[in-house]
XYZ file of N, CA, C and O in Angstrom:
672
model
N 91.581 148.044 89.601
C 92.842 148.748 89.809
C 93.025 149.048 91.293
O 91.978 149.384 91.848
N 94.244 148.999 92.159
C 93.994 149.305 93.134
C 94.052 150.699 92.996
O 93.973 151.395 91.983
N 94.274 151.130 94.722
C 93.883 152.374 94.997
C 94.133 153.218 96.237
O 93.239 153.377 97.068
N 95.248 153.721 96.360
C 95.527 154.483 97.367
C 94.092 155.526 98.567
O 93.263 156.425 98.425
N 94.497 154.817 99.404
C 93.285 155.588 100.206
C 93.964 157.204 99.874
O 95.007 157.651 99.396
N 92.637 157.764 100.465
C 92.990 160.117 100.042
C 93.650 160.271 101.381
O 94.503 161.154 101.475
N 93.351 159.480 102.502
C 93.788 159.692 103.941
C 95.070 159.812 103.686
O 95.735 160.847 103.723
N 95.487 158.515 103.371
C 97.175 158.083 103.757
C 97.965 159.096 102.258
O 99.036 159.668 102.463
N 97.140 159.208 100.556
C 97.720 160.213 100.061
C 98.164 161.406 100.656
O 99.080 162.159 100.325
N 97.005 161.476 102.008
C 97.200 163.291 102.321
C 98.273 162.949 103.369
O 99.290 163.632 103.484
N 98.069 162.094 103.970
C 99.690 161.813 105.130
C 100.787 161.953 104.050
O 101.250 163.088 104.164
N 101.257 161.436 103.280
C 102.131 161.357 102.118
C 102.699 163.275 101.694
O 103.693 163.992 101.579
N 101.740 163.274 101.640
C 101.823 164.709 100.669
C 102.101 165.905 101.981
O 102.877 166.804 101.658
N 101.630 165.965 103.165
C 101.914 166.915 104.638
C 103.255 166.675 104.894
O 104.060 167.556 105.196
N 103.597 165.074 104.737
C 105.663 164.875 105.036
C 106.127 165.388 103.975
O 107.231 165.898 104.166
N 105.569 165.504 102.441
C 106.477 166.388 101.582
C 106.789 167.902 102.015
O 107.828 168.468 101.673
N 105.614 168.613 102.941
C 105.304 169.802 103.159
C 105.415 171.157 101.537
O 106.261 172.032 101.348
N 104.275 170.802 100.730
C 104.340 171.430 99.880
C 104.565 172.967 99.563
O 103.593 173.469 100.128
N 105.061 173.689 99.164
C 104.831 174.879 99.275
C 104.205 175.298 98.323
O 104.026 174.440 97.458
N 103.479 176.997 97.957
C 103.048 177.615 96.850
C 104.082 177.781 95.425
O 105.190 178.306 95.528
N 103.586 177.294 94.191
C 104.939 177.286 93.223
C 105.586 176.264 92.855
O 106.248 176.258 91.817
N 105.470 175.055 93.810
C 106.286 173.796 93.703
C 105.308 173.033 92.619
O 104.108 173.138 92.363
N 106.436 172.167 92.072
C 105.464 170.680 90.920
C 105.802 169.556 91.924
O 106.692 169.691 92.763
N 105.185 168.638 91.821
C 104.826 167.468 92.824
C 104.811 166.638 91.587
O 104.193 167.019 90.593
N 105.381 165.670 91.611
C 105.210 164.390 90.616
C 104.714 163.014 91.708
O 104.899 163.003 92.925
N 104.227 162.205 91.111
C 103.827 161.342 91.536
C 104.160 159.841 90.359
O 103.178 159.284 89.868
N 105.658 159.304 90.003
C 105.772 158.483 88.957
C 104.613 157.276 89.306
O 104.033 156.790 88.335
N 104.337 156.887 90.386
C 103.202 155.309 90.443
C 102.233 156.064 90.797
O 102.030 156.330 91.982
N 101.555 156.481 89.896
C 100.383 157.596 90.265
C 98.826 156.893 90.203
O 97.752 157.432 90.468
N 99.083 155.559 89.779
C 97.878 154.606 89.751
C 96.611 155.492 89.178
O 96.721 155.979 88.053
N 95.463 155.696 89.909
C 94.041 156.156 89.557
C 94.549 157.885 89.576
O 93.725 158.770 89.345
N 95.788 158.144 89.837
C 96.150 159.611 89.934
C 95.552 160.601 92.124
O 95.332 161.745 92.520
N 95.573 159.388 92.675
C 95.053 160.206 93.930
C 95.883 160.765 94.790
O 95.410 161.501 95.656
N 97.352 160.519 94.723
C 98.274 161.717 95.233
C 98.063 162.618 94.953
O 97.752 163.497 95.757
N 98.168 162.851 93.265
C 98.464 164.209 92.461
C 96.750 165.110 92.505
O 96.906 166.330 92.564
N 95.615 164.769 92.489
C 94.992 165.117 92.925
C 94.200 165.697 94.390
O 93.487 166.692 94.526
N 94.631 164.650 95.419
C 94.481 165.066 96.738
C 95.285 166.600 96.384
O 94.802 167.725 96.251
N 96.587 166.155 96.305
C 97.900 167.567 96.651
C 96.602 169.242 95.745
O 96.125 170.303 96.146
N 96.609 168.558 94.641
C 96.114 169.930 93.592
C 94.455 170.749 94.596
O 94.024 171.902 94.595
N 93.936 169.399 95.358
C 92.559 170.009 96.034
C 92.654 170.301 97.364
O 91.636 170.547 98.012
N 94.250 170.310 98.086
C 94.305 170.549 99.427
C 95.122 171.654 99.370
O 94.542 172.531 100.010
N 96.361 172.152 98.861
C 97.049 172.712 98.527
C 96.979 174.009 97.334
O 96.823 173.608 96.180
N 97.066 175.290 97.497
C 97.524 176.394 96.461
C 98.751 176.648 95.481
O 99.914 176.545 95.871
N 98.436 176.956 94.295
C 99.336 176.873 93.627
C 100.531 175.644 93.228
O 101.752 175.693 93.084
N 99.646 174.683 93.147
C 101.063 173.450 92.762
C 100.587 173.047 91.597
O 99.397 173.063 91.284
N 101.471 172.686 90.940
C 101.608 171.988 89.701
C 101.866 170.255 89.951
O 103.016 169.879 90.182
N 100.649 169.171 89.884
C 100.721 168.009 90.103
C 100.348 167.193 88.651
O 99.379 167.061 87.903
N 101.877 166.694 88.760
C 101.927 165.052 87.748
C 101.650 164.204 87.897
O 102.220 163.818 88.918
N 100.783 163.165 87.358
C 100.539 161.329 87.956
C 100.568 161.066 86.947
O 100.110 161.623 85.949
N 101.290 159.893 87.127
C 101.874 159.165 86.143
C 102.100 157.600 86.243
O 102.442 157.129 87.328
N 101.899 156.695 85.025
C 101.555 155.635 85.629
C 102.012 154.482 84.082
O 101.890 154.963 82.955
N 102.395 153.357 84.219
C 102.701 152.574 82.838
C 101.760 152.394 82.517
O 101.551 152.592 81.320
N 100.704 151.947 83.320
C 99.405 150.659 83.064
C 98.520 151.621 82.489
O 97.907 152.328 83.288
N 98.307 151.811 81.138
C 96.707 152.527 80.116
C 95.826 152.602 80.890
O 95.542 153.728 81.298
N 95.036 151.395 81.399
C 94.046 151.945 82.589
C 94.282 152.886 83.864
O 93.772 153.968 84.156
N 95.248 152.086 84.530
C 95.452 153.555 85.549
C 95.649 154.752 84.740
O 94.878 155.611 85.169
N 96.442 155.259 83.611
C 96.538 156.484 83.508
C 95.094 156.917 82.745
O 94.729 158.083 82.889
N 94.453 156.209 82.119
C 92.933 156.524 81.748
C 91.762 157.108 82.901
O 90.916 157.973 82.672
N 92.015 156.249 84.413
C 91.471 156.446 85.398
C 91.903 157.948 85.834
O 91.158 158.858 86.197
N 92.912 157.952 85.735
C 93.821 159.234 86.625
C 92.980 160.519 85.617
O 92.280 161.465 85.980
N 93.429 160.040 84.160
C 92.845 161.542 83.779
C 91.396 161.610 83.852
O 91.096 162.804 83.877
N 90.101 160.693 83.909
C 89.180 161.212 84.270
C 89.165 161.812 85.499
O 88.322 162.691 85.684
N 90.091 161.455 86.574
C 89.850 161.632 87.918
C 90.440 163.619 87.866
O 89.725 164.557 88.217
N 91.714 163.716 87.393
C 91.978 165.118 86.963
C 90.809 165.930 86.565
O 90.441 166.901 87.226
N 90.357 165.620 85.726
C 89.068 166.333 84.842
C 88.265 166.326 85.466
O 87.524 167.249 85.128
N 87.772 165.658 86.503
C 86.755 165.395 87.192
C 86.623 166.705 88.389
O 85.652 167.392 88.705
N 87.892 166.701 88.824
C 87.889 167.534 90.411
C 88.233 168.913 89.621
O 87.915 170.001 90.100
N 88.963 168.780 88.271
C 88.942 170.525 87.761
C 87.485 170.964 87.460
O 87.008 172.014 87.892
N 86.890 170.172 86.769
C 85.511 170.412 86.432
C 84.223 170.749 87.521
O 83.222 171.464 87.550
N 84.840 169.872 88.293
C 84.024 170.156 89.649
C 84.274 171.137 90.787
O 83.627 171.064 91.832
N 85.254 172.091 90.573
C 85.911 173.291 91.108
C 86.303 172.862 91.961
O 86.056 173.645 92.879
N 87.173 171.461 92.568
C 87.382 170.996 93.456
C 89.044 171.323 93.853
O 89.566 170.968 94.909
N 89.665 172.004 92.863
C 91.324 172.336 92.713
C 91.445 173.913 93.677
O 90.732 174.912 93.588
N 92.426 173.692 94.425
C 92.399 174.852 95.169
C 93.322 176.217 93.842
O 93.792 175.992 92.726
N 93.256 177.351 94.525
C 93.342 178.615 93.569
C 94.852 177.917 93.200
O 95.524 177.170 93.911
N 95.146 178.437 91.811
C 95.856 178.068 91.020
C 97.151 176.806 91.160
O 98.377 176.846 91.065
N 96.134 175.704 91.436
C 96.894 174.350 91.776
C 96.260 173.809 89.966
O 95.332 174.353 89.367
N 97.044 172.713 89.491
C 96.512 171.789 88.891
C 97.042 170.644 88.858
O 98.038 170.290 89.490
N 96.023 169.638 87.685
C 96.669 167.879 88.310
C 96.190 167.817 87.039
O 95.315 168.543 86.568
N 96.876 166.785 86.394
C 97.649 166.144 85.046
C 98.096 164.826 85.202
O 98.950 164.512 86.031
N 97.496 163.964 84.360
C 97.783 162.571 84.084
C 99.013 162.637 83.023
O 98.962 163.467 82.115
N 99.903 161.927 83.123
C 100.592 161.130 81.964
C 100.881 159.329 81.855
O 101.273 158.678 82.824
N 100.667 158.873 80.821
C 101.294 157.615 80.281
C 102.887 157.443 80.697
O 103.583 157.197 79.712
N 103.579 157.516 81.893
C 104.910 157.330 81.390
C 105.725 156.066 82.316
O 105.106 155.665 83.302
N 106.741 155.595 82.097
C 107.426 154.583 82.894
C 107.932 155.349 83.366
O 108.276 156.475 83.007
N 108.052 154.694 84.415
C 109.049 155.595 86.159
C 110.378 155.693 85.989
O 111.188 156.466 86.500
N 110.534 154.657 85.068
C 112.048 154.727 85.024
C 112.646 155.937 83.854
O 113.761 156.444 83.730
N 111.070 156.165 82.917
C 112.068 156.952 81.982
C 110.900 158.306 81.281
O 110.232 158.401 80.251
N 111.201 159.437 82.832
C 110.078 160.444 82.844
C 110.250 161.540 81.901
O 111.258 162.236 82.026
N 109.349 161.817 80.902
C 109.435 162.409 80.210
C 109.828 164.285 80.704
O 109.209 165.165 80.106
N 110.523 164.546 81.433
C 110.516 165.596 82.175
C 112.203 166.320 82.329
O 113.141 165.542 82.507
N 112.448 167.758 82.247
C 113.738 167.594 82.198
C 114.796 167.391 83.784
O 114.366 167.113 84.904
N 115.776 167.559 83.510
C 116.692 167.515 84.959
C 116.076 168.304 85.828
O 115.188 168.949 85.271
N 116.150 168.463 86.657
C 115.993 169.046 87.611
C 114.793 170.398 87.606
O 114.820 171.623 87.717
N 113.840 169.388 87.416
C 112.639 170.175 87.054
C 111.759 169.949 88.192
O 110.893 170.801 88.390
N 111.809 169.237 88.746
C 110.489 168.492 90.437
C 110.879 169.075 91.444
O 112.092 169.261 91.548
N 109.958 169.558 92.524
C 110.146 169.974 93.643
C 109.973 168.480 94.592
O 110.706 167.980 95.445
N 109.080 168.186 94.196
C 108.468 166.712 95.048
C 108.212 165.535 94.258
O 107.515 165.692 93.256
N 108.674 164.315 94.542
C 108.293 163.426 94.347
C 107.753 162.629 95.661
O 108.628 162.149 96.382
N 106.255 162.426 96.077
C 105.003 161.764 96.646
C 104.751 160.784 96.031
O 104.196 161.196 95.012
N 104.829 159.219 95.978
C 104.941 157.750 95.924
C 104.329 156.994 96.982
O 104.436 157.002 98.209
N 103.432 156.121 95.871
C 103.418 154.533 97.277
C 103.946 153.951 95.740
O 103.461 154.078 94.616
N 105.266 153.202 96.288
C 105.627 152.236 95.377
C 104.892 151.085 95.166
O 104.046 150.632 95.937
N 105.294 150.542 93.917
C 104.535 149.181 93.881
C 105.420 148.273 94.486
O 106.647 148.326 94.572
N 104.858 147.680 94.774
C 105.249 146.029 95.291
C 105.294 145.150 94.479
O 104.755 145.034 93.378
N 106.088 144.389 95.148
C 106.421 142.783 94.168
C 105.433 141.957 93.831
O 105.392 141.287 92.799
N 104.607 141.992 94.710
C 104.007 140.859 94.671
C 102.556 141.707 94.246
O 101.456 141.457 94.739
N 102.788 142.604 93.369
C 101.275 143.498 92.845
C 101.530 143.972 91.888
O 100.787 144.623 91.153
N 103.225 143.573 91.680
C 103.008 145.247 90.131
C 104.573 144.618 89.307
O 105.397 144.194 90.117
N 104.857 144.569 88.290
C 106.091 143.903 87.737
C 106.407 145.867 87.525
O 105.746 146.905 87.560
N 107.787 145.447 87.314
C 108.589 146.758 86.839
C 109.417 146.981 85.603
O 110.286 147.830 85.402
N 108.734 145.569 84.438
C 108.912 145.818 83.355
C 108.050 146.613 82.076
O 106.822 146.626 81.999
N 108.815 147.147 81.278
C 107.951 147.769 80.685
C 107.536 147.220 79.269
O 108.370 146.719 78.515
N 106.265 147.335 78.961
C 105.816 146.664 77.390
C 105.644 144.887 77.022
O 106.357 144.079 77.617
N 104.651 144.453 76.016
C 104.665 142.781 75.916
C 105.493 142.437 75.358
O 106.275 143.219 74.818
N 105.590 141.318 75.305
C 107.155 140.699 74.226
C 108.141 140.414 75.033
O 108.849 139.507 74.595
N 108.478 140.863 76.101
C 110.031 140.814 76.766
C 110.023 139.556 77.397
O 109.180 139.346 78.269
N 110.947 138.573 77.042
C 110.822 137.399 77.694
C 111.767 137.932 79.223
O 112.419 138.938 79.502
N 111.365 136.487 80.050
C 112.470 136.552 81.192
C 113.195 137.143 81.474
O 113.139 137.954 82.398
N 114.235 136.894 80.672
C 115.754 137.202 80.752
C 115.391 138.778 80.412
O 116.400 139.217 80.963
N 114.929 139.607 80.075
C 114.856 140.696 79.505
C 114.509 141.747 80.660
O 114.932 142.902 80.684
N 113.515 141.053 81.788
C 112.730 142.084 82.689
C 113.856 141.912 83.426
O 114.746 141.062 83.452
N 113.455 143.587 84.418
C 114.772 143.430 85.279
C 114.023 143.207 86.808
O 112.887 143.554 87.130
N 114.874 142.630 87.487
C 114.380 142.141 88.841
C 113.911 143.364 89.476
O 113.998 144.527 89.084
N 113.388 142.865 90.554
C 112.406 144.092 91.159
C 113.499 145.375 91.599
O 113.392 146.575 91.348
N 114.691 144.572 92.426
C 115.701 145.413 92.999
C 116.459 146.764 91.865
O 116.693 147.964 92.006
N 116.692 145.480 90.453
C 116.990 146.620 89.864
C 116.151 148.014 89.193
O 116.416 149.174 88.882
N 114.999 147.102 89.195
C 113.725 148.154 88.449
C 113.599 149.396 89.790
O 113.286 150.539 89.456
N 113.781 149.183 90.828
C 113.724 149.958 92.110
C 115.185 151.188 91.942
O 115.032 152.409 91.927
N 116.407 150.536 91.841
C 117.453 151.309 91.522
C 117.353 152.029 90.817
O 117.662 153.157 91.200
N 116.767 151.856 89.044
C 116.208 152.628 88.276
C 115.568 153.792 88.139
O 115.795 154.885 87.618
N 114.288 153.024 89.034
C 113.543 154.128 89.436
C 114.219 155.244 90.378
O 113.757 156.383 90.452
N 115.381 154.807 91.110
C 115.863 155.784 92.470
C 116.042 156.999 91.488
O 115.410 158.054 91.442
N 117.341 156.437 90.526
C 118.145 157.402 90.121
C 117.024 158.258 88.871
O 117.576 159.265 88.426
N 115.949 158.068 88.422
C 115.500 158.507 87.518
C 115.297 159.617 88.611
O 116.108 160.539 88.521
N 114.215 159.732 89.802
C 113.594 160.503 90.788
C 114.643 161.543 91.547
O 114.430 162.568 92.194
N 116.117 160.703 91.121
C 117.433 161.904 91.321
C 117.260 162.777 90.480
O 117.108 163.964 90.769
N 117.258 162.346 89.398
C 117.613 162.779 87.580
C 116.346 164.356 87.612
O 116.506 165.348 86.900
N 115.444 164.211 88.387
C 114.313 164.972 88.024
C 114.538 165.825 89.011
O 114.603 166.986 88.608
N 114.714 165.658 90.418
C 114.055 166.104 91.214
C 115.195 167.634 91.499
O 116.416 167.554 91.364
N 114.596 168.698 91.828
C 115.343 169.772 91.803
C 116.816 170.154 92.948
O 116.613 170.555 94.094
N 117.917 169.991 92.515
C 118.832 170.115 93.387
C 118.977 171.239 94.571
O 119.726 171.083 95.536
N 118.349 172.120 94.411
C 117.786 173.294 95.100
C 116.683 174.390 94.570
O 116.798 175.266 93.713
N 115.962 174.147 95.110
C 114.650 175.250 95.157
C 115.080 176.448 94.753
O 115.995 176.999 95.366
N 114.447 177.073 93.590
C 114.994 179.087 93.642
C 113.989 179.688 94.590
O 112.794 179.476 94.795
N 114.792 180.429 95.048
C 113.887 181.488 96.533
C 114.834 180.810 97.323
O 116.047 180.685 97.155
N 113.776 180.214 98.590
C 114.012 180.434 99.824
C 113.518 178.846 99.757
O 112.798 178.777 100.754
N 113.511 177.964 99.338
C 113.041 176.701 99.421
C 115.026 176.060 99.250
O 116.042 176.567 98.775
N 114.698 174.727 99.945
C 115.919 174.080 99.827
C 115.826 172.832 98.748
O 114.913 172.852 97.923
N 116.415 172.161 98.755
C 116.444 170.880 97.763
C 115.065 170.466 97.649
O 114.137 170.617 98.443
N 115.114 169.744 96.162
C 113.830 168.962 96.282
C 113.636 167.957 97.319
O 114.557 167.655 98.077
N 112.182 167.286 97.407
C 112.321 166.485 98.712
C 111.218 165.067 97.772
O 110.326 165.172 96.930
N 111.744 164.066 98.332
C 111.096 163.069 98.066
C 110.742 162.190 99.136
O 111.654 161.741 99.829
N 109.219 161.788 99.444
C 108.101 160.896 100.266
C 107.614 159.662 99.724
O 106.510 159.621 99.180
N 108.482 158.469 99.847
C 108.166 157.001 99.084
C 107.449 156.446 99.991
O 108.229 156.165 100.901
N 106.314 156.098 100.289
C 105.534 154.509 100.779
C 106.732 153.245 100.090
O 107.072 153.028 98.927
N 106.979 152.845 100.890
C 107.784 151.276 100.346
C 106.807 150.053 101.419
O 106.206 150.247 102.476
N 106.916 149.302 100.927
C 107.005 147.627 101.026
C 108.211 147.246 102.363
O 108.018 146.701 103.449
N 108.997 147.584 101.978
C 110.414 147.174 103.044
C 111.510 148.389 102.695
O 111.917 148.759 101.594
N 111.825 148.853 103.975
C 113.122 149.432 104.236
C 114.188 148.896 103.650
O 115.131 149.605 103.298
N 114.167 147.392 103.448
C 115.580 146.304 103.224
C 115.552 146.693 101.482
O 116.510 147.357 101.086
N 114.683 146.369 100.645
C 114.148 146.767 99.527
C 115.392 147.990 99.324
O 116.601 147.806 99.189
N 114.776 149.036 99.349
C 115.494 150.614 99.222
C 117.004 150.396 99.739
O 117.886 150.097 98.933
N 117.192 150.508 100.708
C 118.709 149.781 101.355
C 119.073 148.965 100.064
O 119.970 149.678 99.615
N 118.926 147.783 99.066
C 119.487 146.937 98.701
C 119.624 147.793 97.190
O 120.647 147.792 96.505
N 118.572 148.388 96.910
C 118.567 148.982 95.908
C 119.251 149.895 95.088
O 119.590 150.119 93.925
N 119.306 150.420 96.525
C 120.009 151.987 96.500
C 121.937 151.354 96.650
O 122.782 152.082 96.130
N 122.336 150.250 97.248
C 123.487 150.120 97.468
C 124.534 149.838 96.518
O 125.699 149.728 96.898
């Protein structure tokens, strides 16, 4: 499985600038090492990883269990695996403070979901990307209560042109 280095997770997760209170999702959460870095560097956050592929999300939750068990979670942070497609997060509207991402790439990761679907059925990368935009709208909190402003979202991409085409 690949595997996000903890370095470049923790670069990822410092441009979100987390605060105390916030949930952090992570929809391509692979082995789960965003959502974990964030839960063992950071106080008080609530971190999701989440991932299609059974193995990554199998990996992720030992990796969760692993750093809770090992008192490795800072004071009342935690990190949580789920099974889910990016495009369709089990989570309600405007429930995320952060969404922290390294997207997948084309040439590493399809963006269809389940066996059986011939060709014609998967959707091209661009649109599986659009998908994903507006799902990470759909979630992410339109404004912070307190003193926090909108949710904020930190994607790793492949290409700028990608997102640009996606998003247009």
């Amino acid at each position: 499985l690949p595997q996000l280095r903890p370095s470049t997770a923790l670069m990822l997760i410092m441009l979100a600038e987390p605060r105390p209170g916030e949930t952090l999702r992570d929809p391509f959460g692979g082995v789960g090492t965003i959502a974990v870095e964030a839960a063992c560097r950071f106080e008080h956050l609530t971190c999701i990883t989440s991932d299609k592929d059974a193995r990554a999300d199998d990996a992720a939750t030992m990796n969760c269990v692993d750093a809770r068990k090992s008192g490795y979670l800072r004071l009342g942070s935690s990190a949580r695996s789920r099974h889910w497609d990016a495009r369709r997060l089990k989570l309600d509207d405007a429930s995320v403070d952060l969404v922290v991402s390294d997207l997948p790439f084309s040439n590493r990761c399809s963006l269809y979901f389940g066996p059986g679907q011939t060709a014609d059925a998967r959707e091209t990368y661009q649109g599986g990307l659009a998908a994903i935009f507006l799902e990470i709208d759909r979630v992410l909190r339109p404004q912070n209560t307190g003193d926090g402003g909108a949710g904020r979202a930190v994607l790793l991409v492949q290409s700028r042109r990608l997102v640009l085409d996606a998003i247009a």
